[in-house]
CSV table of N, CA, C and O in Angstrom, one decimal:
chain,number,residue,atom,x,y,z
U,1,GLY,N,19.5,-17.8,-15.6
U,1,GLY,CA,18.3,-18.2,-15.0
U,1,GLY,C,17.2,-17.1,-15.2
U,1,GLY,O,17.5,-16.0,-15.8
U,2,SER,N,16.1,-17.4,-14.7
U,2,SER,CA,15.0,-16.4,-14.9
U,2,SER,C,15.0,-15.3,-13.9
U,2,SER,O,14.3,-14.3,-14.0
U,3,GLY,N,15.9,-15.4,-12.9
U,3,GLY,CA,16.0,-14.4,-11.9
U,3,GLY,C,15.0,-14.6,-10.8
U,3,GLY,O,15.0,-13.8,-9.8
U,4,ARG,N,14.1,-15.6,-10.9
U,4,ARG,CA,13.1,-15.8,-9.9
U,4,ARG,C,13.7,-16.8,-8.8
U,4,ARG,O,14.5,-17.7,-9.2
U,5,ARG,N,13.3,-16.5,-7.6
U,5,ARG,CA,13.8,-17.4,-6.5
U,5,ARG,C,12.7,-18.0,-5.8
U,5,ARG,O,11.6,-17.3,-5.6
U,6,ASN,N,12.8,-19.1,-5.2
U,6,ASN,CA,11.8,-19.8,-4.4
U,6,ASN,C,11.7,-19.0,-3.1
U,6,ASN,O,12.7,-18.6,-2.5
U,7,VAL,N,10.5,-18.7,-2.6
U,7,VAL,CA,10.3,-18.0,-1.4
U,7,VAL,C,11.1,-18.6,-0.2
U,7,VAL,O,11.5,-17.9,0.7
U,8,ALA,N,11.3,-19.9,-0.3
U,8,ALA,CA,12.0,-20.6,0.8
U,8,ALA,C,13.4,-20.1,0.9
U,8,ALA,O,14.1,-20.3,1.9
U,9,ASP,N,14.0,-19.6,-0.2
U,9,ASP,CA,15.4,-19.2,-0.3
U,9,ASP,C,15.5,-17.7,0.3
U,9,ASP,O,16.6,-17.3,0.4
U,10,ASN,N,14.4,-17.1,0.5
U,10,ASN,CA,14.4,-15.7,0.9
U,10,ASN,C,14.7,-15.6,2.4
U,10,ASN,O,14.0,-16.2,3.2
U,11,PRO,N,15.7,-14.9,2.8
U,11,PRO,CA,16.1,-14.9,4.2
U,11,PRO,C,15.1,-14.2,5.1
U,11,PRO,O,15.1,-14.3,6.3
U,12,PHE,N,14.2,-13.4,4.5
U,12,PHE,CA,13.2,-12.7,5.3
U,12,PHE,C,11.9,-13.5,5.6
U,12,PHE,O,11.0,-13.0,6.2
U,13,PHE,N,11.9,-14.7,5.1
U,13,PHE,CA,10.7,-15.6,5.3
U,13,PHE,C,11.2,-16.9,5.9
U,13,PHE,O,12.3,-17.3,5.6
U,14,LYS,N,10.4,-17.5,6.7
U,14,LYS,CA,10.7,-18.8,7.2
U,14,LYS,C,9.5,-19.7,7.0
U,14,LYS,O,8.3,-19.3,7.1
U,15,ALA,N,9.7,-21.0,6.8
U,15,ALA,CA,8.6,-21.9,6.6
U,15,ALA,C,8.1,-22.4,7.9
U,15,ALA,O,8.8,-22.5,8.9
U,16,ASN,N,6.7,-22.6,8.0
U,16,ASN,CA,6.2,-23.2,9.1
U,16,ASN,C,5.6,-24.6,8.7
U,16,ASN,O,5.8,-25.0,7.5
U,17,ASN,N,5.1,-25.3,9.6
U,17,ASN,CA,4.7,-26.7,9.2
U,17,ASN,C,3.6,-26.8,8.2
U,17,ASN,O,3.4,-27.9,7.6
U,18,ASP,N,2.8,-25.8,8.0
U,18,ASP,CA,1.7,-25.8,7.0
U,18,ASP,C,2.2,-25.4,5.6
U,18,ASP,O,1.4,-25.2,4.7
U,19,TYR,N,3.5,-25.2,5.4
U,19,TYR,CA,4.0,-24.8,4.1
U,19,TYR,C,3.6,-23.4,3.7
U,19,TYR,O,3.5,-23.0,2.6
U,20,LYS,N,3.2,-22.6,4.7
U,20,LYS,CA,2.9,-21.2,4.5
U,20,LYS,C,4.1,-20.5,5.0
U,20,LYS,O,4.9,-21.0,5.8
U,21,TYR,N,4.3,-19.3,4.6
U,21,TYR,CA,5.5,-18.5,4.9
U,21,TYR,C,5.1,-17.3,5.7
U,21,TYR,O,4.1,-16.7,5.4
U,22,GLU,N,5.8,-17.0,6.8
U,22,GLU,CA,5.6,-15.8,7.5
U,22,GLU,C,6.8,-14.9,7.6
U,22,GLU,O,7.9,-15.4,7.4
U,23,HIS,N,6.5,-13.7,7.7
U,23,HIS,CA,7.6,-12.7,7.6
U,23,HIS,C,8.5,-12.8,8.9
U,23,HIS,O,8.0,-12.9,10.0
U,24,LYS,N,9.8,-12.8,8.7
U,24,LYS,CA,10.7,-12.7,9.8
U,24,LYS,C,11.2,-11.3,10.0
U,24,LYS,O,11.4,-10.6,9.0
U,25,GLU,N,11.3,-10.9,11.2
U,25,GLU,CA,11.7,-9.5,11.4
U,25,GLU,C,13.2,-9.3,10.9
U,25,GLU,O,14.0,-10.2,11.0
U,26,SER,N,13.4,-8.2,10.4
U,26,SER,CA,14.8,-7.9,9.9
U,26,SER,C,15.2,-6.6,10.6
U,26,SER,O,14.4,-5.9,11.3
U,27,GLU,N,16.5,-6.3,10.5
U,27,GLU,CA,17.0,-5.0,11.1
U,27,GLU,C,16.6,-3.8,10.2
U,27,GLU,O,16.7,-2.7,10.7
U,28,VAL,N,16.1,-4.0,9.0
U,28,VAL,CA,15.7,-2.9,8.1
U,28,VAL,C,14.3,-2.6,8.4
U,28,VAL,O,13.4,-3.4,8.3
U,29,ALA,N,14.1,-1.3,8.9
U,29,ALA,CA,12.7,-0.8,9.2
U,29,ALA,C,12.7,0.7,9.0
U,29,ALA,O,13.7,1.3,9.1
U,30,TRP,N,11.5,1.2,8.7
U,30,TRP,CA,11.3,2.6,8.6
U,30,TRP,C,9.9,2.9,9.1
U,30,TRP,O,9.0,2.1,9.0
U,31,GLU,N,9.7,4.1,9.5
U,31,GLU,CA,8.5,4.6,10.1
U,31,GLU,C,8.2,6.0,9.8
U,31,GLU,O,9.1,6.9,9.9
U,32,TYR,N,7.0,6.3,9.3
U,32,TYR,CA,6.6,7.7,9.0
U,32,TYR,C,5.3,7.9,9.7
U,32,TYR,O,4.5,7.0,10.0
U,33,SER,N,5.0,9.2,10.0
U,33,SER,CA,3.7,9.5,10.7
U,33,SER,C,2.5,9.4,9.8
U,33,SER,O,1.4,9.2,10.4
U,34,SER,N,2.6,9.5,8.5
U,34,SER,CA,1.5,9.4,7.6
U,34,SER,C,2.0,9.0,6.2
U,34,SER,O,3.2,9.0,5.9
U,35,TRP,N,1.0,8.6,5.4
U,35,TRP,CA,1.4,8.3,4.0
U,35,TRP,C,1.9,9.5,3.2
U,35,TRP,O,2.7,9.4,2.3
U,36,ALA,N,1.4,10.7,3.6
U,36,ALA,CA,1.9,11.9,3.0
U,36,ALA,C,3.4,12.1,3.3
U,36,ALA,O,4.1,12.5,2.4
U,37,ASP,N,3.8,11.7,4.5
U,37,ASP,CA,5.2,11.8,4.9
U,37,ASP,C,6.0,10.8,4.1
U,37,ASP,O,7.2,11.1,3.7
U,38,VAL,N,5.5,9.6,3.8
U,38,VAL,CA,6.2,8.7,3.0
U,38,VAL,C,6.5,9.3,1.6
U,38,VAL,O,7.6,9.1,1.0
U,39,ILE,N,5.5,9.9,1.0
U,39,ILE,CA,5.6,10.6,-0.3
U,39,ILE,C,6.7,11.7,-0.2
U,39,ILE,O,7.6,11.7,-1.0
U,40,THR,N,6.5,12.6,0.7
U,40,THR,CA,7.4,13.8,0.7
U,40,THR,C,8.8,13.5,1.2
U,40,THR,O,9.8,14.1,0.7
U,41,ARG,N,8.9,12.6,2.2
U,41,ARG,CA,10.2,12.4,2.9
U,41,ARG,C,11.0,11.2,2.3
U,41,ARG,O,12.2,11.1,2.6
U,42,HIS,N,10.3,10.3,1.6
U,42,HIS,CA,11.0,9.2,1.0
U,42,HIS,C,10.9,9.0,-0.5
U,42,HIS,O,11.9,9.2,-1.2
U,43,ILE,N,9.7,8.8,-1.0
U,43,ILE,CA,9.5,8.6,-2.4
U,43,ILE,C,10.0,9.8,-3.3
U,43,ILE,O,10.7,9.6,-4.2
U,44,ALA,N,9.7,11.0,-2.9
U,44,ALA,CA,10.1,12.2,-3.6
U,44,ALA,C,11.6,12.4,-3.6
U,44,ALA,O,12.1,13.1,-4.4
U,45,ARG,N,12.3,11.7,-2.7
U,45,ARG,CA,13.7,11.9,-2.6
U,45,ARG,C,14.5,10.8,-3.2
U,45,ARG,O,15.8,10.7,-3.0
U,46,LEU,N,13.9,9.8,-3.8
U,46,LEU,CA,14.6,8.7,-4.4
U,46,LEU,C,15.5,9.3,-5.5
U,46,LEU,O,15.1,10.3,-6.1
U,47,PRO,N,16.6,8.6,-5.7
U,47,PRO,CA,17.5,9.1,-6.8
U,47,PRO,C,16.8,9.2,-8.2
U,47,PRO,O,17.1,10.1,-8.9
U,48,TYR,N,15.9,8.3,-8.4
U,48,TYR,CA,15.2,8.3,-9.7
U,48,TYR,C,13.7,8.5,-9.3
U,48,TYR,O,13.0,7.5,-9.2
U,49,LYS,N,13.3,9.7,-8.9
U,49,LYS,CA,11.9,9.9,-8.4
U,49,LYS,C,10.9,9.5,-9.5
U,49,LYS,O,11.0,9.9,-10.6
U,50,PRO,N,9.9,8.7,-9.0
U,50,PRO,CA,8.9,8.3,-10.0
U,50,PRO,C,8.0,9.4,-10.4
U,50,PRO,O,7.8,10.4,-9.7
U,51,THR,N,7.4,9.3,-11.6
U,51,THR,CA,6.5,10.3,-12.1
U,51,THR,C,5.1,10.0,-11.6
U,51,THR,O,4.2,10.8,-11.6
U,52,HIS,N,4.9,8.7,-11.4
U,52,HIS,CA,3.5,8.2,-11.0
U,52,HIS,C,3.7,7.3,-9.8
U,52,HIS,O,4.7,6.6,-9.6
U,53,VAL,N,2.7,7.3,-8.9
U,53,VAL,CA,2.6,6.5,-7.7
U,53,VAL,C,1.3,5.7,-7.7
U,53,VAL,O,0.2,6.4,-7.8
U,54,VAL,N,1.3,4.4,-7.7
U,54,VAL,CA,0.1,3.6,-7.5
U,54,VAL,C,-0.1,3.3,-6.1
U,54,VAL,O,0.8,2.7,-5.4
U,55,ALA,N,-1.3,3.7,-5.6
U,55,ALA,CA,-1.6,3.5,-4.1
U,55,ALA,C,-2.8,2.6,-4.0
U,55,ALA,O,-3.7,2.6,-4.9
U,56,ASN,N,-2.9,1.8,-2.9
U,56,ASN,CA,-4.0,0.9,-2.7
U,56,ASN,C,-3.9,0.5,-1.2
U,56,ASN,O,-2.8,0.2,-0.7
U,57,ALA,N,-5.0,0.4,-0.6
U,57,ALA,CA,-5.1,-0.1,0.8
U,57,ALA,C,-5.6,-1.5,0.8
U,57,ALA,O,-5.4,-2.2,1.8
U,58,GLY,N,-6.1,-2.0,-0.3
U,58,GLY,CA,-6.6,-3.4,-0.4
U,58,GLY,C,-7.6,-3.7,0.7
U,58,GLY,O,-8.4,-2.9,1.1
U,59,LEU,N,-7.5,-4.9,1.2
U,59,LEU,CA,-8.4,-5.4,2.2
U,59,LEU,C,-8.0,-5.1,3.6
U,59,LEU,O,-8.6,-5.6,4.5
U,60,TRP,N,-6.9,-4.4,3.7
U,60,TRP,CA,-6.4,-4.0,5.1
U,60,TRP,C,-7.3,-2.9,5.6
U,60,TRP,O,-7.8,-2.0,4.9
U,61,PRO,N,-7.5,-2.9,6.9
U,61,PRO,CA,-8.2,-1.7,7.5
U,61,PRO,C,-7.5,-0.4,7.2
U,61,PRO,O,-6.3,-0.4,7.3
U,62,HIS,N,-8.2,0.6,6.9
U,62,HIS,CA,-7.6,1.9,6.5
U,62,HIS,C,-8.6,3.0,6.7
U,62,HIS,O,-9.7,2.8,6.9
U,63,ASN,N,-8.0,4.2,6.7
U,63,ASN,CA,-8.9,5.4,6.9
U,63,ASN,C,-8.9,6.3,5.6
U,63,ASN,O,-9.2,7.5,5.7
U,64,PHE,N,-8.6,5.8,4.4
U,64,PHE,CA,-8.7,6.5,3.2
U,64,PHE,C,-10.1,6.6,2.7
U,64,PHE,O,-10.9,5.6,2.8
U,65,GLY,N,-10.6,7.7,2.2
U,65,GLY,CA,-11.9,7.8,1.6
U,65,GLY,C,-13.0,7.8,2.7
U,65,GLY,O,-14.2,7.6,2.3
U,66,ASN,N,-12.7,8.1,3.9
U,66,ASN,CA,-13.7,8.1,5.0
U,66,ASN,C,-14.3,9.4,5.0
U,66,ASN,O,-13.7,10.4,5.3
U,67,PRO,N,-15.7,9.5,4.7
U,67,PRO,CA,-16.3,10.8,4.7
U,67,PRO,C,-16.3,11.5,6.0
U,67,PRO,O,-16.5,12.7,6.0
U,68,LYS,N,-16.1,10.8,7.1
U,68,LYS,CA,-16.1,11.5,8.4
U,68,LYS,C,-14.8,12.2,8.6
U,68,LYS,O,-14.7,13.1,9.4
U,69,SER,N,-13.7,11.7,8.0
U,69,SER,CA,-12.4,12.4,8.1
U,69,SER,C,-11.6,12.2,6.8
U,69,SER,O,-11.0,11.2,6.6
U,70,MET,N,-11.7,13.3,6.0
U,70,MET,CA,-11.0,13.2,4.7
U,70,MET,C,-9.5,13.7,4.8
U,70,MET,O,-8.8,13.7,3.9
U,71,GLN,N,-9.1,14.0,6.1
U,71,GLN,CA,-7.7,14.5,6.3
U,71,GLN,C,-6.6,13.5,5.7
U,71,GLN,O,-5.8,14.0,4.9
U,72,PRO,N,-6.6,12.2,6.0
U,72,PRO,CA,-5.6,11.4,5.4
U,72,PRO,C,-5.6,11.4,3.9
U,72,PRO,O,-4.6,11.4,3.2
U,73,THR,N,-6.8,11.3,3.3
U,73,THR,CA,-6.9,11.4,1.8
U,73,THR,C,-6.4,12.7,1.3
U,73,THR,O,-5.6,12.7,0.4
U,74,ASN,N,-6.9,13.8,1.9
U,74,ASN,CA,-6.4,15.1,1.4
U,74,ASN,C,-4.9,15.3,1.5
U,74,ASN,O,-4.3,15.9,0.6
U,75,GLU,N,-4.4,14.9,2.6
U,75,GLU,CA,-2.9,15.0,2.8
U,75,GLU,C,-2.1,14.2,1.8
U,75,GLU,O,-1.1,14.7,1.3
U,76,LEU,N,-2.6,13.0,1.5
U,76,LEU,CA,-1.9,12.2,0.5
U,76,LEU,C,-2.0,12.8,-0.9
U,76,LEU,O,-0.9,12.9,-1.6
U,77,VAL,N,-3.1,13.3,-1.3
U,77,VAL,CA,-3.3,13.9,-2.6
U,77,VAL,C,-2.5,15.2,-2.7
U,77,VAL,O,-1.8,15.4,-3.7
U,78,GLU,N,-2.5,15.9,-1.6
U,78,GLU,CA,-1.7,17.2,-1.6
U,78,GLU,C,-0.2,16.9,-1.7
U,78,GLU,O,0.6,17.6,-2.4
U,79,ALA,N,0.3,15.9,-1.0
U,79,ALA,CA,1.7,15.5,-1.0
U,79,ALA,C,2.1,15.1,-2.4
U,79,ALA,O,3.2,15.5,-2.9
U,80,LEU,N,1.3,14.3,-3.1
U,80,LEU,CA,1.6,13.9,-4.5
U,80,LEU,C,1.6,15.2,-5.4
U,80,LEU,O,2.6,15.3,-6.2
U,81,ARG,N,0.7,16.1,-5.3
U,81,ARG,CA,0.7,17.3,-6.1
U,81,ARG,C,1.9,18.2,-5.8
U,81,ARG,O,2.5,18.7,-6.7
U,82,ASN,N,2.2,18.3,-4.5
U,82,ASN,CA,3.4,19.2,-4.1
U,82,ASN,C,4.7,18.6,-4.6
U,82,ASN,O,5.7,19.4,-4.7
U,83,THR,N,4.8,17.3,-4.9
U,83,THR,CA,6.0,16.7,-5.3
U,83,THR,C,6.0,16.4,-6.8
U,83,THR,O,6.8,15.7,-7.3
U,84,SER,N,4.9,16.9,-7.5
U,84,SER,CA,4.8,16.7,-8.9
U,84,SER,C,4.7,15.3,-9.4
U,84,SER,O,5.3,14.9,-10.4
U,85,MET,N,4.1,14.4,-8.6
U,85,MET,CA,3.9,13.0,-8.9
U,85,MET,C,2.4,12.8,-9.2
U,85,MET,O,1.5,13.4,-8.5
U,86,VAL,N,2.1,12.0,-10.1
U,86,VAL,CA,0.7,11.6,-10.4
U,86,VAL,C,0.3,10.4,-9.6
U,86,VAL,O,1.0,9.4,-9.6
U,87,GLY,N,-0.8,10.6,-8.9
U,87,GLY,CA,-1.3,9.5,-8.1
U,87,GLY,C,-2.4,8.7,-8.8
U,87,GLY,O,-3.2,9.2,-9.5
U,88,ILE,N,-2.3,7.4,-8.7
U,88,ILE,CA,-3.3,6.5,-9.3
U,88,ILE,C,-3.8,5.6,-8.2
U,88,ILE,O,-3.0,4.9,-7.5
U,89,TRP,N,-5.1,5.5,-7.9
U,89,TRP,CA,-5.6,4.7,-6.9
U,89,TRP,C,-6.0,3.4,-7.5
U,89,TRP,O,-6.9,3.3,-8.4
U,90,LYS,N,-5.4,2.3,-7.1
U,90,LYS,CA,-5.8,1.0,-7.6
U,90,LYS,C,-6.9,0.4,-6.7
U,90,LYS,O,-6.8,0.4,-5.5
U,91,THR,N,-8.1,0.1,-7.3
U,91,THR,CA,-9.2,-0.3,-6.6
U,91,THR,C,-8.9,-1.7,-5.9
U,91,THR,O,-8.1,-2.5,-6.4
U,92,THR,N,-9.7,-2.1,-4.9
U,92,THR,CA,-9.6,-3.3,-4.2
U,92,THR,C,-9.8,-4.5,-5.0
U,92,THR,O,-10.8,-4.6,-5.8
U,93,THR,N,-8.9,-5.5,-5.0
U,93,THR,CA,-9.1,-6.8,-5.6
U,93,THR,C,-9.5,-7.8,-4.6
U,93,THR,O,-8.9,-7.9,-3.5
U,94,TYR,N,-10.7,-8.4,-4.9
U,94,TYR,CA,-11.2,-9.4,-3.9
U,94,TYR,C,-10.7,-10.8,-4.3
U,94,TYR,O,-10.5,-11.1,-5.5
U,95,LYS,N,-10.7,-11.7,-3.4
U,95,LYS,CA,-10.3,-13.1,-3.7
U,95,LYS,C,-11.4,-13.7,-4.5
U,95,LYS,O,-12.6,-13.3,-4.4
U,96,LYS,N,-11.0,-14.6,-5.4
U,96,LYS,CA,-12.0,-15.2,-6.3
U,96,LYS,C,-13.1,-15.9,-5.5
U,96,LYS,O,-14.3,-15.9,-6.0
U,97,GLN,N,-12.9,-16.4,-4.4
U,97,GLN,CA,-13.9,-17.2,-3.6
U,97,GLN,C,-14.7,-16.2,-2.8
U,97,GLN,O,-15.6,-16.7,-2.0
U,98,ALA,N,-14.5,-14.9,-2.8
U,98,ALA,CA,-15.3,-14.0,-2.0
U,98,ALA,C,-16.8,-14.1,-2.4
U,98,ALA,O,-17.1,-13.9,-3.6
U,99,LYS,N,-17.6,-14.3,-1.5
U,99,LYS,CA,-19.1,-14.4,-1.8
U,99,LYS,C,-19.7,-13.0,-2.0
U,99,LYS,O,-20.6,-12.9,-2.8
U,100,LYS,N,-19.2,-12.0,-1.3
U,100,LYS,CA,-19.7,-10.7,-1.5
U,100,LYS,C,-18.6,-9.6,-1.3
U,100,LYS,O,-17.7,-9.9,-0.6
U,101,LYS,N,-18.8,-8.5,-1.9
U,101,LYS,CA,-17.8,-7.4,-1.8
U,101,LYS,C,-18.2,-6.5,-0.7
U,101,LYS,O,-19.4,-6.3,-0.4
U,102,SER,N,-17.2,-5.9,-0.1
U,102,SER,CA,-17.5,-5.0,1.0
U,102,SER,C,-17.9,-3.6,0.5
U,102,SER,O,-17.3,-3.0,-0.4
U,103,LYS,N,-19.1,-3.2,0.9
U,103,LYS,CA,-19.6,-1.9,0.5
U,103,LYS,C,-18.7,-0.8,1.0
U,103,LYS,O,-18.5,0.3,0.3
U,104,ALA,N,-18.1,-1.0,2.1
U,104,ALA,CA,-17.2,0.1,2.7
U,104,ALA,C,-16.0,0.2,1.8
U,104,ALA,O,-15.6,1.4,1.5
U,105,PHE,N,-15.4,-0.9,1.4
U,105,PHE,CA,-14.2,-0.8,0.5
U,105,PHE,C,-14.6,-0.2,-0.9
U,105,PHE,O,-13.9,0.6,-1.4
U,106,GLU,N,-15.8,-0.6,-1.4
U,106,GLU,CA,-16.2,0.0,-2.7
U,106,GLU,C,-16.4,1.5,-2.6
U,106,GLU,O,-16.0,2.2,-3.4
U,107,ALA,N,-17.0,1.9,-1.4
U,107,ALA,CA,-17.2,3.3,-1.2
U,107,ALA,C,-15.9,4.1,-1.1
U,107,ALA,O,-15.7,5.2,-1.7
U,108,SER,N,-15.0,3.6,-0.3
U,108,SER,CA,-13.7,4.3,-0.2
U,108,SER,C,-12.9,4.3,-1.5
U,108,SER,O,-12.3,5.3,-1.8
U,109,ASP,N,-13.0,3.2,-2.3
U,109,ASP,CA,-12.3,3.2,-3.6
U,109,ASP,C,-12.9,4.3,-4.5
U,109,ASP,O,-12.2,5.0,-5.2
U,110,ALA,N,-14.2,4.5,-4.5
U,110,ALA,CA,-14.9,5.5,-5.3
U,110,ALA,C,-14.4,6.9,-4.9
U,110,ALA,O,-14.0,7.7,-5.7
U,111,VAL,N,-14.3,7.1,-3.6
U,111,VAL,CA,-13.8,8.4,-3.1
U,111,VAL,C,-12.4,8.7,-3.5
U,111,VAL,O,-12.0,9.7,-3.9
U,112,MET,N,-11.6,7.6,-3.3
U,112,MET,CA,-10.1,7.7,-3.6
U,112,MET,C,-9.9,7.9,-5.1
U,112,MET,O,-9.0,8.8,-5.5
U,113,CYS,N,-10.6,7.2,-5.9
U,113,CYS,CA,-10.5,7.4,-7.4
U,113,CYS,C,-10.8,8.9,-7.8
U,113,CYS,O,-10.1,9.5,-8.6
U,114,GLU,N,-11.8,9.4,-7.2
U,114,GLU,CA,-12.2,10.8,-7.5
U,114,GLU,C,-11.2,11.8,-6.9
U,114,GLU,O,-10.8,12.7,-7.6
U,115,ALA,N,-10.7,11.5,-5.8
U,115,ALA,CA,-9.6,12.4,-5.2
U,115,ALA,C,-8.4,12.4,-6.0
U,115,ALA,O,-7.7,13.4,-6.1
U,116,PHE,N,-8.0,11.3,-6.6
U,116,PHE,CA,-6.8,11.2,-7.4
U,116,PHE,C,-7.0,11.7,-8.8
U,116,PHE,O,-6.0,11.8,-9.5
U,117,ASP,N,-8.2,11.9,-9.2
U,117,ASP,CA,-8.5,12.4,-10.5
U,117,ASP,C,-8.0,13.8,-10.8
U,117,ASP,O,-8.0,14.7,-10.1
């Protein structure tokens, strides 16, 4: 086979009446105090440590690229440098039907692209 499975077969998702799928809680969970911790305490310790990390906050609320507090941005960039991984910031992808783009997300993407340069 192609190796692809229908999302309905995935035990971490359950169907609702609208044929949309929602995440079911599982026993597998992890928590870190910051994205810098994820880099240094998890990703950098993988058996096959990646050379590059693609990061993106997308349309989710986030504090990256905020000119009022660059601490989360600086900590993430520093963690990548300290672990010898190249960071790539993937800019926000908007839905096709989006009437206008968020100036806040565009501004944070610009700051993050420069920080990762």
